[in-house]
């Protein structure tokens, strides 16, 4: 992996689904950061400035649409 790769943030509370999405994105050359909650997603988005964000709309601590905004 290099720094030139695109970064993706996967926001999903189900660890099995997160793992599948991560595997698929990594196979396409993405460097993947994961979050299992809305709060953690905001921290990871600020820290990693992803090029792509995939968000589950039903998160345990908030609405995925709020994360997107």
PDB file of N, CA and C in Angstrom:
ATOM      1  N   UNK A   1       0.837  -1.189   0.000  1.00  0.00           N
ATOM      2  CA  UNK A   1       0.000   0.000   0.000  1.00  0.00           C
ATOM      3  C   UNK A   1       0.878   1.246   0.000  1.00  0.00           C
ATOM      4  N   UNK A   2       0.388   2.258  -0.682  1.00  0.00           N
ATOM      5  CA  UNK A   2       1.133   3.506  -0.729  1.00  0.00           C
ATOM      6  C   UNK A   2       0.234   4.657  -0.295  1.00  0.00           C
ATOM      7  N   UNK A   3       0.838   5.812  -0.052  1.00  0.00           N
ATOM      8  CA  UNK A   3       0.064   6.981   0.338  1.00  0.00           C
ATOM      9  C   UNK A   3      -0.776   7.526  -0.810  1.00  0.00           C
ATOM     10  N   UNK A   4      -0.471   7.144  -2.041  1.00  0.00           N
ATOM     11  CA  UNK A   4      -1.196   7.633  -3.208  1.00  0.00           C
ATOM     12  C   UNK A   4      -2.557   6.957  -3.378  1.00  0.00           C
ATOM     13  N   UNK A   5      -2.842   5.915  -2.615  1.00  0.00           N
ATOM     14  CA  UNK A   5      -4.100   5.192  -2.728  1.00  0.00           C
ATOM     15  C   UNK A   5      -5.256   6.054  -2.242  1.00  0.00           C
ATOM     16  N   UNK A   6      -6.425   5.762  -2.753  1.00  0.00           N
ATOM     17  CA  UNK A   6      -7.621   6.419  -2.261  1.00  0.00           C
ATOM     18  C   UNK A   6      -7.975   5.865  -0.889  1.00  0.00           C
ATOM     19  N   UNK A   7      -8.555   6.713  -0.058  1.00  0.00           N
ATOM     20  CA  UNK A   7      -8.971   6.303   1.283  1.00  0.00           C
ATOM     21  C   UNK A   7     -10.485   6.192   1.334  1.00  0.00           C
ATOM     22  N   UNK A   8     -10.966   5.146   2.000  1.00  0.00           N
ATOM     23  CA  UNK A   8     -12.399   4.939   2.173  1.00  0.00           C
ATOM     24  C   UNK A   8     -12.700   4.777   3.655  1.00  0.00           C
ATOM     25  N   UNK A   9     -13.817   5.334   4.068  1.00  0.00           N
ATOM     26  CA  UNK A   9     -14.317   5.158   5.426  1.00  0.00           C
ATOM     27  C   UNK A   9     -15.592   4.344   5.340  1.00  0.00           C
ATOM     28  N   UNK A  10     -15.634   3.222   6.039  1.00  0.00           N
ATOM     29  CA  UNK A  10     -16.814   2.367   6.085  1.00  0.00           C
ATOM     30  C   UNK A  10     -17.436   2.515   7.468  1.00  0.00           C
ATOM     31  N   UNK A  11     -18.671   3.003   7.491  1.00  0.00           N
ATOM     32  CA  UNK A  11     -19.389   3.226   8.749  1.00  0.00           C
ATOM     33  C   UNK A  11     -20.531   2.224   8.799  1.00  0.00           C
ATOM     34  N   UNK A  12     -20.365   1.207   9.623  1.00  0.00           N
ATOM     35  CA  UNK A  12     -21.323   0.096   9.698  1.00  0.00           C
ATOM     36  C   UNK A  12     -21.204  -0.535  11.070  1.00  0.00           C
ATOM     37  N   UNK A  13     -22.338  -0.737  11.750  1.00  0.00           N
ATOM     38  CA  UNK A  13     -22.285  -1.302  13.093  1.00  0.00           C
ATOM     39  C   UNK A  13     -22.163  -2.827  13.107  1.00  0.00           C
ATOM     40  N   UNK A  14     -22.458  -3.486  12.009  1.00  0.00           N
ATOM     41  CA  UNK A  14     -22.331  -4.946  11.930  1.00  0.00           C
ATOM     42  C   UNK A  14     -20.902  -5.299  11.485  1.00  0.00           C
ATOM     43  N   UNK A  15     -20.102  -5.926  12.360  1.00  0.00           N
ATOM     44  CA  UNK A  15     -18.712  -6.214  12.021  1.00  0.00           C
ATOM     45  C   UNK A  15     -18.542  -7.146  10.820  1.00  0.00           C
ATOM     46  N   UNK A  16     -19.481  -8.049  10.592  1.00  0.00           N
ATOM     47  CA  UNK A  16     -19.382  -8.952   9.442  1.00  0.00           C
ATOM     48  C   UNK A  16     -19.558  -8.188   8.125  1.00  0.00           C
ATOM     49  N   UNK A  17     -20.520  -7.290   8.098  1.00  0.00           N
ATOM     50  CA  UNK A  17     -20.736  -6.478   6.895  1.00  0.00           C
ATOM     51  C   UNK A  17     -19.554  -5.555   6.670  1.00  0.00           C
ATOM     52  N   UNK A  18     -19.040  -4.952   7.750  1.00  0.00           N
ATOM     53  CA  UNK A  18     -17.845  -4.090   7.638  1.00  0.00           C
ATOM     54  C   UNK A  18     -16.683  -4.851   7.029  1.00  0.00           C
ATOM     55  N   UNK A  19     -16.487  -6.083   7.465  1.00  0.00           N
ATOM     56  CA  UNK A  19     -15.370  -6.902   6.969  1.00  0.00           C
ATOM     57  C   UNK A  19     -15.525  -7.202   5.473  1.00  0.00           C
ATOM     58  N   UNK A  20     -16.732  -7.498   5.041  1.00  0.00           N
ATOM     59  CA  UNK A  20     -16.974  -7.782   3.622  1.00  0.00           C
ATOM     60  C   UNK A  20     -16.690  -6.540   2.780  1.00  0.00           C
ATOM     61  N   UNK A  21     -17.212  -5.405   3.203  1.00  0.00           N
ATOM     62  CA  UNK A  21     -17.001  -4.168   2.445  1.00  0.00           C
ATOM     63  C   UNK A  21     -15.524  -3.810   2.420  1.00  0.00           C
ATOM     64  N   UNK A  22     -14.858  -3.976   3.558  1.00  0.00           N
ATOM     65  CA  UNK A  22     -13.425  -3.680   3.614  1.00  0.00           C
ATOM     66  C   UNK A  22     -12.644  -4.548   2.618  1.00  0.00           C
ATOM     67  N   UNK A  23     -12.934  -5.831   2.612  1.00  0.00           N
ATOM     68  CA  UNK A  23     -12.251  -6.754   1.706  1.00  0.00           C
ATOM     69  C   UNK A  23     -12.458  -6.357   0.248  1.00  0.00           C
ATOM     70  N   UNK A  24     -13.681  -6.019  -0.100  1.00  0.00           N
ATOM     71  CA  UNK A  24     -13.979  -5.628  -1.480  1.00  0.00           C
ATOM     72  C   UNK A  24     -13.269  -4.331  -1.866  1.00  0.00           C
ATOM     73  N   UNK A  25     -13.261  -3.364  -0.966  1.00  0.00           N
ATOM     74  CA  UNK A  25     -12.594  -2.089  -1.266  1.00  0.00           C
ATOM     75  C   UNK A  25     -11.081  -2.248  -1.351  1.00  0.00           C
ATOM     76  N   UNK A  26     -10.511  -3.031  -0.447  1.00  0.00           N
ATOM     77  CA  UNK A  26      -9.065  -3.260  -0.490  1.00  0.00           C
ATOM     78  C   UNK A  26      -8.659  -3.969  -1.781  1.00  0.00           C
ATOM     79  N   UNK A  27      -9.507  -4.860  -2.263  1.00  0.00           N
ATOM     80  CA  UNK A  27      -9.224  -5.549  -3.521  1.00  0.00           C
ATOM     81  C   UNK A  27      -9.188  -4.576  -4.697  1.00  0.00           C
ATOM     82  N   UNK A  28      -9.863  -3.448  -4.549  1.00  0.00           N
ATOM     83  CA  UNK A  28      -9.875  -2.417  -5.589  1.00  0.00           C
ATOM     84  C   UNK A  28      -8.813  -1.342  -5.345  1.00  0.00           C
ATOM     85  N   UNK A  29      -7.984  -1.543  -4.325  1.00  0.00           N
ATOM     86  CA  UNK A  29      -6.870  -0.629  -4.091  1.00  0.00           C
ATOM     87  C   UNK A  29      -7.111   0.472  -3.078  1.00  0.00           C
ATOM     88  N   UNK A  30      -8.228   0.434  -2.365  1.00  0.00           N
ATOM     89  CA  UNK A  30      -8.499   1.442  -1.352  1.00  0.00           C
ATOM     90  C   UNK A  30      -7.783   1.123  -0.050  1.00  0.00           C
ATOM     91  N   UNK A  31      -7.378   2.149   0.658  1.00  0.00           N
ATOM     92  CA  UNK A  31      -6.944   2.015   2.047  1.00  0.00           C
ATOM     93  C   UNK A  31      -8.196   2.293   2.866  1.00  0.00           C
ATOM     94  N   UNK A  32      -8.596   1.359   3.732  1.00  0.00           N
ATOM     95  CA  UNK A  32      -9.895   1.419   4.395  1.00  0.00           C
ATOM     96  C   UNK A  32      -9.741   1.704   5.887  1.00  0.00           C
ATOM     97  N   UNK A  33     -10.564   2.648   6.345  1.00  0.00           N
ATOM     98  CA  UNK A  33     -10.712   2.958   7.768  1.00  0.00           C
ATOM     99  C   UNK A  33     -12.146   2.579   8.117  1.00  0.00           C
ATOM    100  N   UNK A  34     -12.357   2.060   9.324  1.00  0.00           N
ATOM    101  CA  UNK A  34     -13.679   1.586   9.711  1.00  0.00           C
ATOM    102  C   UNK A  34     -14.185   2.296  10.959  1.00  0.00           C
ATOM    103  N   UNK A  35     -15.505   2.392  11.055  1.00  0.00           N
ATOM    104  CA  UNK A  35     -16.149   2.929  12.252  1.00  0.00           C
ATOM    105  C   UNK A  35     -17.439   2.159  12.477  1.00  0.00           C
ATOM    106  N   UNK A  36     -17.732   1.864  13.728  1.00  0.00           N
ATOM    107  CA  UNK A  36     -18.935   1.119  14.071  1.00  0.00           C
ATOM    108  C   UNK A  36     -20.043   1.971  14.644  1.00  0.00           C
ATOM    109  N   UNK A  37     -19.826   3.290  14.693  1.00  0.00           N
ATOM    110  CA  UNK A  37     -20.832   4.192  15.247  1.00  0.00           C
ATOM    111  C   UNK A  37     -20.729   5.560  14.583  1.00  0.00           C
ATOM    112  N   UNK A  38     -21.768   6.359  14.751  1.00  0.00           N
ATOM    113  CA  UNK A  38     -21.778   7.710  14.183  1.00  0.00           C
ATOM    114  C   UNK A  38     -20.684   8.565  14.815  1.00  0.00           C
ATOM    115  N   UNK A  39     -20.554   8.481  16.116  1.00  0.00           N
ATOM    116  CA  UNK A  39     -19.527   9.267  16.803  1.00  0.00           C
ATOM    117  C   UNK A  39     -18.125   8.932  16.330  1.00  0.00           C
ATOM    118  N   UNK A  40     -17.835   7.665  16.202  1.00  0.00           N
ATOM    119  CA  UNK A  40     -16.508   7.246  15.751  1.00  0.00           C
ATOM    120  C   UNK A  40     -16.288   7.633  14.284  1.00  0.00           C
ATOM    121  N   UNK A  41     -17.345   7.593  13.498  1.00  0.00           N
ATOM    122  CA  UNK A  41     -17.242   7.969  12.087  1.00  0.00           C
ATOM    123  C   UNK A  41     -16.779   9.412  11.939  1.00  0.00           C
ATOM    124  N   UNK A  42     -17.311  10.294  12.759  1.00  0.00           N
ATOM    125  CA  UNK A  42     -16.920  11.702  12.675  1.00  0.00           C
ATOM    126  C   UNK A  42     -15.446  11.885  13.028  1.00  0.00           C
ATOM    127  N   UNK A  43     -14.980  11.159  14.037  1.00  0.00           N
ATOM    128  CA  UNK A  43     -13.568  11.225  14.423  1.00  0.00           C
ATOM    129  C   UNK A  43     -12.689  10.717  13.286  1.00  0.00           C
ATOM    130  N   UNK A  44     -13.049   9.570  12.720  1.00  0.00           N
ATOM    131  CA  UNK A  44     -12.248   8.975  11.643  1.00  0.00           C
ATOM    132  C   UNK A  44     -12.272   9.843  10.389  1.00  0.00           C
ATOM    133  N   UNK A  45     -13.411  10.448  10.084  1.00  0.00           N
ATOM    134  CA  UNK A  45     -13.502  11.305   8.899  1.00  0.00           C
ATOM    135  C   UNK A  45     -12.593  12.520   9.042  1.00  0.00           C
ATOM    136  N   UNK A  46     -12.575  13.116  10.228  1.00  0.00           N
ATOM    137  CA  UNK A  46     -11.695  14.270  10.455  1.00  0.00           C
ATOM    138  C   UNK A  46     -10.224  13.866  10.401  1.00  0.00           C
ATOM    139  N   UNK A  47      -9.913  12.722  10.964  1.00  0.00           N
ATOM    140  CA  UNK A  47      -8.525  12.262  11.047  1.00  0.00           C
ATOM    141  C   UNK A  47      -7.964  11.808   9.708  1.00  0.00           C
ATOM    142  N   UNK A  48      -8.774  11.129   8.908  1.00  0.00           N
ATOM    143  CA  UNK A  48      -8.270  10.482   7.693  1.00  0.00           C
ATOM    144  C   UNK A  48      -8.695  11.152   6.392  1.00  0.00           C
ATOM    145  N   UNK A  49      -9.648  12.054   6.451  1.00  0.00           N
ATOM    146  CA  UNK A  49     -10.140  12.761   5.262  1.00  0.00           C
ATOM    147  C   UNK A  49     -10.327  11.812   4.078  1.00  0.00           C
ATOM    148  N   UNK A  50     -11.278  10.879   4.201  1.00  0.00           N
ATOM    149  CA  UNK A  50     -11.464   9.866   3.154  1.00  0.00           C
ATOM    150  C   UNK A  50     -11.971  10.452   1.838  1.00  0.00           C
ATOM    151  N   UNK A  51     -11.656   9.752   0.762  1.00  0.00           N
ATOM    152  CA  UNK A  51     -12.140  10.107  -0.566  1.00  0.00           C
ATOM    153  C   UNK A  51     -13.543   9.538  -0.807  1.00  0.00           C
ATOM    154  N   UNK A  52     -13.860   8.468  -0.089  1.00  0.00           N
ATOM    155  CA  UNK A  52     -15.144   7.781  -0.221  1.00  0.00           C
ATOM    156  C   UNK A  52     -15.640   7.425   1.166  1.00  0.00           C
ATOM    157  N   UNK A  53     -16.938   7.632   1.404  1.00  0.00           N
ATOM    158  CA  UNK A  53     -17.537   7.240   2.689  1.00  0.00           C
ATOM    159  C   UNK A  53     -18.770   6.395   2.386  1.00  0.00           C
ATOM    160  N   UNK A  54     -18.815   5.214   2.969  1.00  0.00           N
ATOM    161  CA  UNK A  54     -19.976   4.329   2.854  1.00  0.00           C
ATOM    162  C   UNK A  54     -20.595   4.273   4.242  1.00  0.00           C
ATOM    163  N   UNK A  55     -21.867   4.683   4.340  1.00  0.00           N
ATOM    164  CA  UNK A  55     -22.503   4.856   5.652  1.00  0.00           C
ATOM    165  C   UNK A  55     -23.786   4.039   5.752  1.00  0.00           C
ATOM    166  N   UNK A  56     -23.872   3.271   6.820  1.00  0.00           N
ATOM    167  CA  UNK A  56     -25.112   2.594   7.204  1.00  0.00           C
ATOM    168  C   UNK A  56     -26.039   3.680   7.757  1.00  0.00           C
ATOM    169  N   UNK A  57     -27.264   3.737   7.277  1.00  0.00           N
ATOM    170  CA  UNK A  57     -28.168   4.793   7.736  1.00  0.00           C
ATOM    171  C   UNK A  57     -28.721   4.538   9.129  1.00  0.00           C
ATOM    172  N   UNK A  58     -28.719   3.285   9.590  1.00  0.00           N
ATOM    173  CA  UNK A  58     -29.230   2.955  10.915  1.00  0.00           C
ATOM    174  C   UNK A  58     -28.104   2.580  11.855  1.00  0.00           C
ATOM    175  N   UNK A  59     -27.529   3.561  12.522  1.00  0.00           N
ATOM    176  CA  UNK A  59     -26.417   3.313  13.450  1.00  0.00           C
ATOM    177  C   UNK A  59     -26.928   3.334  14.881  1.00  0.00           C
ATOM    178  N   UNK A  60     -26.239   2.653  15.788  1.00  0.00           N
ATOM    179  CA  UNK A  60     -26.735   2.550  17.165  1.00  0.00           C
ATOM    180  C   UNK A  60     -26.771   3.880  17.924  1.00  0.00           C
ATOM    181  N   UNK A  61     -25.942   4.818  17.559  1.00  0.00           N
ATOM    182  CA  UNK A  61     -25.874   6.078  18.304  1.00  0.00           C
ATOM    183  C   UNK A  61     -26.274   7.300  17.494  1.00  0.00           C
ATOM    184  N   UNK A  62     -26.876   7.077  16.349  1.00  0.00           N
ATOM    185  CA  UNK A  62     -27.313   8.222  15.552  1.00  0.00           C
ATOM    186  C   UNK A  62     -27.745   7.825  14.155  1.00  0.00           C
ATOM    187  N   UNK A  63     -28.211   8.797  13.440  1.00  0.00           N
ATOM    188  CA  UNK A  63     -28.710   8.632  12.089  1.00  0.00           C
ATOM    189  C   UNK A  63     -27.549   8.776  11.109  1.00  0.00           C
ATOM    190  N   UNK A  64     -27.401   7.819  10.203  1.00  0.00           N
ATOM    191  CA  UNK A  64     -26.341   7.873   9.209  1.00  0.00           C
ATOM    192  C   UNK A  64     -26.408   9.115   8.335  1.00  0.00           C
ATOM    193  N   UNK A  65     -27.603   9.648   8.123  1.00  0.00           N
ATOM    194  CA  UNK A  65     -27.729  10.868   7.332  1.00  0.00           C
ATOM    195  C   UNK A  65     -27.085  12.054   8.046  1.00  0.00           C
ATOM    196  N   UNK A  66     -27.126  12.060   9.355  1.00  0.00           N
ATOM    197  CA  UNK A  66     -26.447  13.113  10.120  1.00  0.00           C
ATOM    198  C   UNK A  66     -24.935  13.016   9.931  1.00  0.00           C
ATOM    199  N   UNK A  67     -24.422  11.810   9.890  1.00  0.00           N
ATOM    200  CA  UNK A  67     -22.990  11.603   9.657  1.00  0.00           C
ATOM    201  C   UNK A  67     -22.605  12.180   8.306  1.00  0.00           C
ATOM    202  N   UNK A  68     -23.420  11.943   7.304  1.00  0.00           N
ATOM    203  CA  UNK A  68     -23.132  12.434   5.966  1.00  0.00           C
ATOM    204  C   UNK A  68     -23.108  13.965   5.931  1.00  0.00           C
ATOM    205  N   UNK A  69     -24.061  14.578   6.620  1.00  0.00           N
ATOM    206  CA  UNK A  69     -24.107  16.044   6.650  1.00  0.00           C
ATOM    207  C   UNK A  69     -22.879  16.583   7.331  1.00  0.00           C
TER     208      UNK A  69
END
